[in-house]
Short mmCIF file of C-alpha atoms and ligand atoms in Angstrom, two decimals:
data_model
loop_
_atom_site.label_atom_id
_atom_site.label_comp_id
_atom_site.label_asym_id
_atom_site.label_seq_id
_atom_site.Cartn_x
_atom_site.Cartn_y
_atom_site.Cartn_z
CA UNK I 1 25.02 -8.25 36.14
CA UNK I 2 25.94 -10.83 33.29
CA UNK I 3 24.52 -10.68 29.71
CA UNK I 4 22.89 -13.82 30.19
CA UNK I 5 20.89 -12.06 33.00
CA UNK I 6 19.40 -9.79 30.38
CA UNK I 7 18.95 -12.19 27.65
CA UNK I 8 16.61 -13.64 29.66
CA UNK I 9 15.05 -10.85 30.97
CA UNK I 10 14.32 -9.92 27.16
CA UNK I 11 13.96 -13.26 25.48
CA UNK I 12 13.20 -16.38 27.64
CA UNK I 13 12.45 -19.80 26.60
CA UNK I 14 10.80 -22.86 28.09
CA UNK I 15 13.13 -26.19 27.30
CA UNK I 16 16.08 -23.81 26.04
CA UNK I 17 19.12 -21.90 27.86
CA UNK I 18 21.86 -19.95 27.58
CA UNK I 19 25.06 -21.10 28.39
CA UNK I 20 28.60 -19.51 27.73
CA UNK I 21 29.52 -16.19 25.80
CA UNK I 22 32.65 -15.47 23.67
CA UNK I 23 33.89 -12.90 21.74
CA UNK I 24 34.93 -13.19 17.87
CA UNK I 25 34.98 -11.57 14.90
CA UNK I 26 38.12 -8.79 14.28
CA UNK I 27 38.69 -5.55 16.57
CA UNK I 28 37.50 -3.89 14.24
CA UNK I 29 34.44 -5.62 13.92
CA UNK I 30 33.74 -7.12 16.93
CA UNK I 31 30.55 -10.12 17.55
CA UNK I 32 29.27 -11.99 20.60
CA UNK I 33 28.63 -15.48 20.27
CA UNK I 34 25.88 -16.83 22.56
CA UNK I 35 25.97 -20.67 22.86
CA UNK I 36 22.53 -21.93 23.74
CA UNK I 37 21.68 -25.64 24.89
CA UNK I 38 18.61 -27.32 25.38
CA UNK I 39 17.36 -27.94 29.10
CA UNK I 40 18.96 -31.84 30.56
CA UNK I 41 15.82 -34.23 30.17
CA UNK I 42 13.48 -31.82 27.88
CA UNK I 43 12.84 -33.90 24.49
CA UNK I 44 12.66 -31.90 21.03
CA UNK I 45 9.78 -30.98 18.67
CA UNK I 46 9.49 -31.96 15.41
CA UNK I 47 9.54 -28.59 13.22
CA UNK I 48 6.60 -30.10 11.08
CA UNK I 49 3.98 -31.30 13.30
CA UNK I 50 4.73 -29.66 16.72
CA UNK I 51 4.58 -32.98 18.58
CA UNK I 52 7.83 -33.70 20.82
CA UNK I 53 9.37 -37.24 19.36
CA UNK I 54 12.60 -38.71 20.28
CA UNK I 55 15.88 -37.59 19.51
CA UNK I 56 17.52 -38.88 16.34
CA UNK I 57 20.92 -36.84 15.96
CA UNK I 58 22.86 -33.43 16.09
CA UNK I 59 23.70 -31.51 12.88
CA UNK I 60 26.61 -29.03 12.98
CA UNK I 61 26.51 -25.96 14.71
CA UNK I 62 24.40 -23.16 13.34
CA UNK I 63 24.94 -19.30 13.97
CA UNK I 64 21.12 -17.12 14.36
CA UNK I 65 21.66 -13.55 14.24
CA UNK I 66 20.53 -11.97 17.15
CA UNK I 67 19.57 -7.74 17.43
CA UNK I 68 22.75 -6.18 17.90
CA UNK I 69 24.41 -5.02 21.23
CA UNK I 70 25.74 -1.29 21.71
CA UNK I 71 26.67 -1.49 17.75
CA UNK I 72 28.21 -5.32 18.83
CA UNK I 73 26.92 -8.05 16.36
CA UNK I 74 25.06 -10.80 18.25
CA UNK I 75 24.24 -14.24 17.11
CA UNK I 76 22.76 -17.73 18.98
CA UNK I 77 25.30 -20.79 18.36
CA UNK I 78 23.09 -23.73 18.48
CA UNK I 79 23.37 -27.75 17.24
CA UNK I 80 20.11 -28.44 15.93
CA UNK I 81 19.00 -31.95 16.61
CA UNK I 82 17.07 -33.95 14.48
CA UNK I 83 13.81 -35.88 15.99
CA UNK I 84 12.40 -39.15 14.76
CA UNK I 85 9.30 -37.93 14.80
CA UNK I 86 6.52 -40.99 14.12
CA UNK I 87 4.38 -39.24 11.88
CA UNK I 88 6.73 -37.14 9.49
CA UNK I 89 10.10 -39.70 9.85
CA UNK I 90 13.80 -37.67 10.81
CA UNK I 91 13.08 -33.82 10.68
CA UNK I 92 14.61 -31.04 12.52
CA UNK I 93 13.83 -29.61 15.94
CA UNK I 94 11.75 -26.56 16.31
CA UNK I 95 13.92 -23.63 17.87
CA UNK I 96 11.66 -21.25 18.79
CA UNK I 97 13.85 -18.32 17.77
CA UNK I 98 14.57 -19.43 14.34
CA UNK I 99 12.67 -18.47 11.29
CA UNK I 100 12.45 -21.87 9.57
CA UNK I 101 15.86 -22.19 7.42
CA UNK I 102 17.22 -18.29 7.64
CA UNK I 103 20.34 -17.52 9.32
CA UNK I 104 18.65 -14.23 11.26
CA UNK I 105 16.26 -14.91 14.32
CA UNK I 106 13.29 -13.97 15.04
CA UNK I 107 13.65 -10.96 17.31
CA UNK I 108 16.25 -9.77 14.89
CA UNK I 109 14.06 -10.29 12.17
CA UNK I 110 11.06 -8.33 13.61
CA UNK I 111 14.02 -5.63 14.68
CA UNK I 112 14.50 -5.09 10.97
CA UNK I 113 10.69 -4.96 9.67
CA UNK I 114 9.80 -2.32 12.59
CA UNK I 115 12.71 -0.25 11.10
CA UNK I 116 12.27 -0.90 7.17
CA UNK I 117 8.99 1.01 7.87
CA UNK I 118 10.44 4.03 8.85
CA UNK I 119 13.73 4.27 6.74
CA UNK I 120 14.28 2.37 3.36
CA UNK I 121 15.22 -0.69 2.94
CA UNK I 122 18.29 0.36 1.81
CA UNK I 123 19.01 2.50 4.69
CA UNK I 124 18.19 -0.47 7.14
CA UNK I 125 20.51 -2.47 5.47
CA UNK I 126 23.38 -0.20 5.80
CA UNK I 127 22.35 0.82 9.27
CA UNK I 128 22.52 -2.49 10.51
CA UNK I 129 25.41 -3.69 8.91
CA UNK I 130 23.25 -6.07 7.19
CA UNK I 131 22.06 -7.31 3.34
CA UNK I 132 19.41 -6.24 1.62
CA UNK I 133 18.31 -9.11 1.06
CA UNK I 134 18.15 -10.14 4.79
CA UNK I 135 15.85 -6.70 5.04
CA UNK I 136 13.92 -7.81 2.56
CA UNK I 137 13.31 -11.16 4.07
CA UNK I 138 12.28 -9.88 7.57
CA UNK I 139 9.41 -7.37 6.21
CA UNK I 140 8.25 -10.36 4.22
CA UNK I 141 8.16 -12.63 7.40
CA UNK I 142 6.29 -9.61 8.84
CA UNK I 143 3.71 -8.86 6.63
CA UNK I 144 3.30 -12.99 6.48
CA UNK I 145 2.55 -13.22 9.63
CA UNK I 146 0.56 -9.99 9.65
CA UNK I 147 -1.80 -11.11 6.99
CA UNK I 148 -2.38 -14.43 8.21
CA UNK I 149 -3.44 -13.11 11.48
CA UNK I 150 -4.92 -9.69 10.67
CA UNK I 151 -9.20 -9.19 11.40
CA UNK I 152 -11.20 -9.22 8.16
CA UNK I 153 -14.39 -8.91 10.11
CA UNK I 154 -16.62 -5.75 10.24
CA UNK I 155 -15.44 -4.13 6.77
CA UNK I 156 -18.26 -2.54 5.85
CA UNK I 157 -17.01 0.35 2.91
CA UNK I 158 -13.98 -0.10 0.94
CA UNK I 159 -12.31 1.98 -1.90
CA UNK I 160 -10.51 -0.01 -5.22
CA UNK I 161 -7.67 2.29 -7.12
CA UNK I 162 -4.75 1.76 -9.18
CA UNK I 163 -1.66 2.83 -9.32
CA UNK I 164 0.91 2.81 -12.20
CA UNK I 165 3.83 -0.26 -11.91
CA UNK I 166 7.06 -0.38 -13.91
CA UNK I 167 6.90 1.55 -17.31
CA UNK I 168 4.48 0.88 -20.26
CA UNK I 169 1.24 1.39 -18.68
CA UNK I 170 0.91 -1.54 -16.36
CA UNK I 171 -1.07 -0.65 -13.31
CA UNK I 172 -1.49 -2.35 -9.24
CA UNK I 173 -5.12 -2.84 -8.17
CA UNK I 174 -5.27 -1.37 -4.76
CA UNK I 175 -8.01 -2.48 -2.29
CA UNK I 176 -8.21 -0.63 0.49
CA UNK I 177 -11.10 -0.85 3.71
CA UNK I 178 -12.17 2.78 4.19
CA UNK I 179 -14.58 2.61 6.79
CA UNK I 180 -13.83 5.56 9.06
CA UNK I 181 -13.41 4.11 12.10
CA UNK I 182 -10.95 1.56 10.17
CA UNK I 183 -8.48 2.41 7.22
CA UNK I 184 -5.89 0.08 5.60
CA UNK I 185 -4.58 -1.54 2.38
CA UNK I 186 -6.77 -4.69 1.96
CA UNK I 187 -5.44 -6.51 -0.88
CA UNK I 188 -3.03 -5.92 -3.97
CA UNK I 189 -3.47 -7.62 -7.64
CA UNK I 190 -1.47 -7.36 -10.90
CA UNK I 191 -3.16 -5.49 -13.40
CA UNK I 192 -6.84 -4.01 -13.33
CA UNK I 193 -8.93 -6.37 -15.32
CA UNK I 194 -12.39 -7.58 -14.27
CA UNK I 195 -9.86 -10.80 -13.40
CA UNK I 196 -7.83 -9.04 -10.65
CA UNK I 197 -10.75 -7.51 -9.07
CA UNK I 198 -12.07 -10.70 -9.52
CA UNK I 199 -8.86 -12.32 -7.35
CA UNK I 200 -10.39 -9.57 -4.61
CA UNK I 201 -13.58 -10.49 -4.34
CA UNK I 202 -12.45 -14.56 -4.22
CA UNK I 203 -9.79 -13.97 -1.75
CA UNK I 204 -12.29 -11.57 0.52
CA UNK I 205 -14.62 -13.88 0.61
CA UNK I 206 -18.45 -14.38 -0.36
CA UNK I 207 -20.37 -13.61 3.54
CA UNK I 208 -17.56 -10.59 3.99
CA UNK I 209 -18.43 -9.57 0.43
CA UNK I 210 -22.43 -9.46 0.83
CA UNK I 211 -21.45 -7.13 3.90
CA UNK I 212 -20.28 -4.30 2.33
CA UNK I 213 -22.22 -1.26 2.23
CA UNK I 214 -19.97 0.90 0.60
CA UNK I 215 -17.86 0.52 -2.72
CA UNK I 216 -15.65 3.71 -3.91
CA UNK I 217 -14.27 3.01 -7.13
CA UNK I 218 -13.16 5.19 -10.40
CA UNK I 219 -15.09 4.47 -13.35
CA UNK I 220 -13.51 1.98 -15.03
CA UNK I 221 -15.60 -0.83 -16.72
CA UNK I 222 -14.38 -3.80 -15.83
CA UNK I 223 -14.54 -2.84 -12.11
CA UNK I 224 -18.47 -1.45 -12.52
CA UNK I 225 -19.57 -4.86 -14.17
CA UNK I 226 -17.52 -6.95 -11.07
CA UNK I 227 -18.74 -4.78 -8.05
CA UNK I 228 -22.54 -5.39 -9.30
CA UNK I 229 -22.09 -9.07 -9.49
CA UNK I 230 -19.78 -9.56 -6.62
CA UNK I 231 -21.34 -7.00 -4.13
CA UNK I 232 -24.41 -6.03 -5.89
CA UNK I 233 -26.35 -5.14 -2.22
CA UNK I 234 -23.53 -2.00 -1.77
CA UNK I 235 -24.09 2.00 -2.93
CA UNK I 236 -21.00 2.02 -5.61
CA UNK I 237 -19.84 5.52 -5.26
CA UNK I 238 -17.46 7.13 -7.82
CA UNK I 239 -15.16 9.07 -5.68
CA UNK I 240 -14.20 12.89 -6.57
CA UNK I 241 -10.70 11.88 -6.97
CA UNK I 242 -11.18 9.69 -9.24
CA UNK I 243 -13.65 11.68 -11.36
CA UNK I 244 -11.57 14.99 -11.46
CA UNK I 245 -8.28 12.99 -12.46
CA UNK I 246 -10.64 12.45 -15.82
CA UNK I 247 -11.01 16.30 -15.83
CA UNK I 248 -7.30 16.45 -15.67
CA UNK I 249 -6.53 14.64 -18.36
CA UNK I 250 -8.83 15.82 -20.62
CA UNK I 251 -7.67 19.31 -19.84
CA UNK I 252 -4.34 18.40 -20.78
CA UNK I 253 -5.22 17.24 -23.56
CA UNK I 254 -6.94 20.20 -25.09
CA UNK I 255 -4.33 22.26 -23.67
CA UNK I 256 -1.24 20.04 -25.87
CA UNK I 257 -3.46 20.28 -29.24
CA UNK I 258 -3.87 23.94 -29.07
CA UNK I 259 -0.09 24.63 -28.38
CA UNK I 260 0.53 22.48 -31.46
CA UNK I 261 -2.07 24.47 -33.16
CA UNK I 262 -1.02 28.01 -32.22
CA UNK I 263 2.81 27.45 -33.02
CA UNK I 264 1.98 26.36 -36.42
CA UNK I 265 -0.22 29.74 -36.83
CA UNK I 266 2.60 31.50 -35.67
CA UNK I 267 0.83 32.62 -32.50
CA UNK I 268 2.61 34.06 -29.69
CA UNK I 269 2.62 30.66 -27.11
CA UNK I 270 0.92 32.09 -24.18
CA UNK I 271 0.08 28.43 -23.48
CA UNK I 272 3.48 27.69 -23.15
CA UNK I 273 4.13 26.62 -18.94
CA UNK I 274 0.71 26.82 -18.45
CA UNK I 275 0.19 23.03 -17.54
CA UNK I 276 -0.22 23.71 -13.56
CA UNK I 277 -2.04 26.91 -13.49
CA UNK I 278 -4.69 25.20 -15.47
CA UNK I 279 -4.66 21.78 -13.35
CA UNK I 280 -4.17 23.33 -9.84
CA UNK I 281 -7.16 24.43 -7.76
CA UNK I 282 -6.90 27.81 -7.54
CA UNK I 283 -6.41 27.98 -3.97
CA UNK I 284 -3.57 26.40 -4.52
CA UNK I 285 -1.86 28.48 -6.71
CA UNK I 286 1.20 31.43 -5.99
CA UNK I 287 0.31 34.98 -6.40
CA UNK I 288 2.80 34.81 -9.17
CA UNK I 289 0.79 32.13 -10.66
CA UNK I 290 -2.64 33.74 -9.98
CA UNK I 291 -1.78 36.61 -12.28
CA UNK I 292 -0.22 34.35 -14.85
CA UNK I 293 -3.58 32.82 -14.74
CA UNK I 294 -5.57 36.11 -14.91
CA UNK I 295 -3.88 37.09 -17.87
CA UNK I 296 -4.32 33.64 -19.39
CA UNK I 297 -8.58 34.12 -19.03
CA UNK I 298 -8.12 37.12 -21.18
CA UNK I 299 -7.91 34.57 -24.33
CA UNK I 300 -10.75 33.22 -25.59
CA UNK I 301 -8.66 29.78 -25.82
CA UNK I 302 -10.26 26.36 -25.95
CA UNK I 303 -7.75 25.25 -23.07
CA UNK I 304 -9.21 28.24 -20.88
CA UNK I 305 -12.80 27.60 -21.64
CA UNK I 306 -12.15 24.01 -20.60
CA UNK I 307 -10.40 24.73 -17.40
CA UNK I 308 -13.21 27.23 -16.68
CA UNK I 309 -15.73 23.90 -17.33
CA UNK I 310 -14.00 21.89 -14.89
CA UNK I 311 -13.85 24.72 -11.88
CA UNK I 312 -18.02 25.29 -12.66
CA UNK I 313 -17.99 21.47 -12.12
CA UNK I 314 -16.20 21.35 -8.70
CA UNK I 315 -19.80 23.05 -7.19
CA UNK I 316 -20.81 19.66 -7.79
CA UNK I 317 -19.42 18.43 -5.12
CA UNK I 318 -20.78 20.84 -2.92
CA UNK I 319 -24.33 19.67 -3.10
CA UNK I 320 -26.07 18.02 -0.27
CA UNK I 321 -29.21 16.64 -2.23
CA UNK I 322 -28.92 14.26 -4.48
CA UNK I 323 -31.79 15.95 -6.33
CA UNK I 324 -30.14 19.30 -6.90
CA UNK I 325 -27.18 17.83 -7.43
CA UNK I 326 -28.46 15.62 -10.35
CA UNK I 327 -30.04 18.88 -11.87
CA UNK I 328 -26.20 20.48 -11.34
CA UNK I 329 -25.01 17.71 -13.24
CA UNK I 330 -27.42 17.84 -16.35
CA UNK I 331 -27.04 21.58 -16.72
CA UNK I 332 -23.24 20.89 -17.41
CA UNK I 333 -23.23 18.13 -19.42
CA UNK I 334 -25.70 20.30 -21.91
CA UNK I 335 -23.55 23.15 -21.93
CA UNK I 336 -20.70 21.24 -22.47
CA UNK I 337 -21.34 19.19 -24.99
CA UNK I 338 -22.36 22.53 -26.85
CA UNK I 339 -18.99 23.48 -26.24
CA UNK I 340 -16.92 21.72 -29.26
CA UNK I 341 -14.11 20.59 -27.71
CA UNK I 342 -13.88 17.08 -28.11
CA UNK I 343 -12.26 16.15 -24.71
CA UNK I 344 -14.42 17.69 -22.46
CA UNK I 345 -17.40 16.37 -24.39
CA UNK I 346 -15.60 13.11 -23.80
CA UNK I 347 -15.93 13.59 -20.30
CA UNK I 348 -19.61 14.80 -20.09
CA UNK I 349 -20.80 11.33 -22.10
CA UNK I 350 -18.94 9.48 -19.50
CA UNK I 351 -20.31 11.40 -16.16
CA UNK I 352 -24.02 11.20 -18.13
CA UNK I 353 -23.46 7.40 -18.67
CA UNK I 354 -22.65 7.26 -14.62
CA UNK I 355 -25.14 9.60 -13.43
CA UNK I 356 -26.82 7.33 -10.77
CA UNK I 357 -23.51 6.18 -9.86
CA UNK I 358 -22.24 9.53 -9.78
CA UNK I 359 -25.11 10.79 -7.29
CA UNK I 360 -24.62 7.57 -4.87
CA UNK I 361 -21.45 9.70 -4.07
CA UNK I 362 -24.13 12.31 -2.18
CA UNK I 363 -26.70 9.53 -0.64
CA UNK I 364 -23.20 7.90 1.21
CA UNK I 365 -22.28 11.02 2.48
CA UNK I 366 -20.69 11.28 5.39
CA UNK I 367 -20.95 7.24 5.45
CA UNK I 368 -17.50 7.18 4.16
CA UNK I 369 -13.77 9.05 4.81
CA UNK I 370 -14.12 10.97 1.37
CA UNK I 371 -10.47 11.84 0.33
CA UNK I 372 -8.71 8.56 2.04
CA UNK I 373 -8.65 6.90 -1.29
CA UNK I 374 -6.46 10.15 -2.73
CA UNK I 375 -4.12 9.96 1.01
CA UNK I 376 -3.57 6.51 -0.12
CA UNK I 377 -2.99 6.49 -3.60
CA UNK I 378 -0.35 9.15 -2.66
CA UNK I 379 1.05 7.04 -0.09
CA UNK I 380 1.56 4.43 -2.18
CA UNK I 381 3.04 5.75 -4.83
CA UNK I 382 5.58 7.36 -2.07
CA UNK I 383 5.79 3.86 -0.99
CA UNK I 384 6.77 3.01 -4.70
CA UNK I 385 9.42 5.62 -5.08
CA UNK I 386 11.27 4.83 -1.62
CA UNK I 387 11.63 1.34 -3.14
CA UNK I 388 13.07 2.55 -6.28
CA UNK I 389 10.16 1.67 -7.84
CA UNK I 390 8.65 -1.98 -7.62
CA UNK I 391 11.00 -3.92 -9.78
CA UNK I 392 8.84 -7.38 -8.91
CA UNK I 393 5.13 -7.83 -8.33
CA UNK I 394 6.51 -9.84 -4.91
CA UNK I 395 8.43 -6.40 -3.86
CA UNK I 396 5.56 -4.34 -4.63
CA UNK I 397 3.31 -5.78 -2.59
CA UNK I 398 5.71 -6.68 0.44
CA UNK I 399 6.24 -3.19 0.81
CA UNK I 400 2.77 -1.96 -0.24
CA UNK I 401 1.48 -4.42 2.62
CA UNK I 402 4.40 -3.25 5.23
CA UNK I 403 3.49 0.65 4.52
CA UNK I 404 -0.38 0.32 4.55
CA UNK I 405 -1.59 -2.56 5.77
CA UNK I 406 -1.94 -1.40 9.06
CA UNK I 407 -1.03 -5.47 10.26
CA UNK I 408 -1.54 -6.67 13.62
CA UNK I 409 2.41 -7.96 15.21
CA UNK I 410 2.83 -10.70 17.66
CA UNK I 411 2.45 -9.89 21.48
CA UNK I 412 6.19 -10.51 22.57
CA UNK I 413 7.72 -10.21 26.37
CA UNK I 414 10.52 -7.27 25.10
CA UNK I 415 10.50 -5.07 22.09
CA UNK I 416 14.11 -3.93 20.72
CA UNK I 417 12.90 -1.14 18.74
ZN1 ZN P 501 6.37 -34.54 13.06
#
């Protein structure tokens, strides 16, 4: 059997062939050079408008990279002819392996996406024998084509987040569909101002928009005062993970004034390495850890009576009635904001300025994949760190669209990988 035999078992096209095979390159690194023609009598397509025109001329021979052989580099050698097309004047043919002006084809480039998904892009590089650059370019082709053929319809609940982007507080919006029989990245935006959300709700689309039932979002203000003009028919639901990241903060906090407060009274610093015992659920925590926390509730410390505030508030979440759970909620807040410490009072104002929003969380129950917008934010930010953090807003979101888009790929005849 000849390699041609399989190249067109695995890639055949209409008006094209191939033709001879050669070796070149060094011993040491060997390539295969597969000259392709175009079939006698078959006239070309202009690249622009698709329409077959007559031939004008041949430019110089071009090499396509092809998906490597048995470790064996393989590219297409092809003239390129140039049409006189009536409608767009002297353009080049379309080759229907070549991705517009890039030196890689497509097979090869679709070869390279499928793997940048499950290794780096660094790694694919240097597995292939390939730039990064060349990487990077094939995931973007991917997720191009992904996005411009991907389903919109039927999105009925979707979650918005943020996640931190270079240094100096500058965050990604994150728009992700979280129905549950459906669950993907959405859209990306720079920032999280009432604009980017904003650039959502444009791009998304005004009949999609009015569908939603469902809108999971933290409570940030420029998000609340979008949502109810963009979607204003959906439950907004402030999702636990959001809410309890609040907690978190707050609790950290209290917990950095009062070191700063006990070392200058000369205390012993029993709040020293406390940070995780105090922000972990319990559940989660070592034995070790468990009886560094039991002899931590022995203080009467403001940091202790504030963690003990936020695991009385996680029964919240337990409720089932909106009712009860509303009565939950205005128990706390009044015994917290009797509490004097400022952070956790902070916290109360806020969840007392939400409540409505705050109990939508119980009438969607069930209506909604709770802790997807938490699996995703994590993912993401895994996303982030395998890319060495974002360094561009374009990287971000190639990668952020490759990782969790869940995009729909072109039906081909063979897949390499
Ligand atoms: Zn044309």
């Amino acid at each position: 059997m000849q390699l041609k035999t399989i190249l067109n078992r695995v890639q055949k096209f209409k008006s094209f062939v191939y033709k001879s095979m050669r070796w070149v390159g060094t011993d040491a690194a060997p390539e295969l050079e597969v000259e392709v023609a175009e079939r006698a009598n078959g006239q070309p397509i202009c690249s622009a408008c698709g329409r077959r025109s007559p031939g004008y001329d041949r430019l110089p021979k071009r090499r396509f990279e092809f998906v490597p052989l048995w470790g064996i580099k393989v590219f297409l050698v092809y003239a390129p002819r140039r049409v006189a097309c009536s409608r767009c004047g002297i353009r080049v043919e379309q080759m229907p392996w070549a991705l517009g002006k890039r030196p890689l084809t497509k097979a090869y480039g679709w070869f390279l996406a499928s793997w940048a998904r499950r290794l780096s892009w660094k790694e694919t590089a240097s597995v292939f024998r390939t730039s990064w650059e060349s990487v990077f370019r094939s995931v973007e082709m991917a997720v191009e084509w992904g996005r411009a053929h991907q389903d919109l319809g039927g999105v009925q609940a979707i979650g918005i987040d943020e996640i931190a982007w270079k240094k100096g507080h500058r965050y990604l919006t994150l728009v992700y569909q979280i129905d549950t029989h459906c669950r993907r990245l959405l859209w990306i935006g720079k920032e999280r101002k009432a604009r980017t959300l904003l650039g959502f709700f444009r791009w998304f689309g005004t009949e999609r928009s009015q569908g939603l039932r469902y809108i999971c979002s933290d409570m940030w203000k420029p998000y609340l005062k979008v949502v109810a003009k963009k979607a204003g028919q959906a439950v907004h639901v402030l999702d636990r993970f959001h809410i309890m990241a609040h907690f978190s903060k707050a609790l950290d906090e209290v917990r950095a004034g009062e070191v700063k407060e006990l070392k200058a009274k000369g205390y012993e610093p029993v709040l020293t390495k406390s940070r995780w015992l105090l922000l972990k659920r319990p559940e989660n925590l070592s034995d070790r850890q468990d009886s560094k926390l039991a002899e931590l509730l022995q203080y009467n410390l403001r940091s202790v009576r504030a963690y003990l505030l936020k695991e009385e508030f996680q029964f919240f979440w337990h409720y089932r009635s909106p009712y009860w759970a509303g009565q939950f909620l205005d128990k706390w807040c009044t015994k917290t904001m009797r509490s004097k410490i400022d952070p956790m009072k902070k916290v109360a104002r806020m969840l007392r300025g939400h409540r409505e929003l705050l109990l939508n969380w119980f009438r969607a129950k069930g209506q909604l994949s709770s802790g997807v917008v938490e699996g995703f934010n994590a993912k993401a930010k895994l996303t982030s760190r395998k890319s060495y953090g974002f360094r561009t807003f374009r990287g971000a979101e190639i990668a952020l669209y490759h990782a969790l888009g869940a995009l729909p790929e072109p039906e081909v005849t063979h897949r390499f990988c």
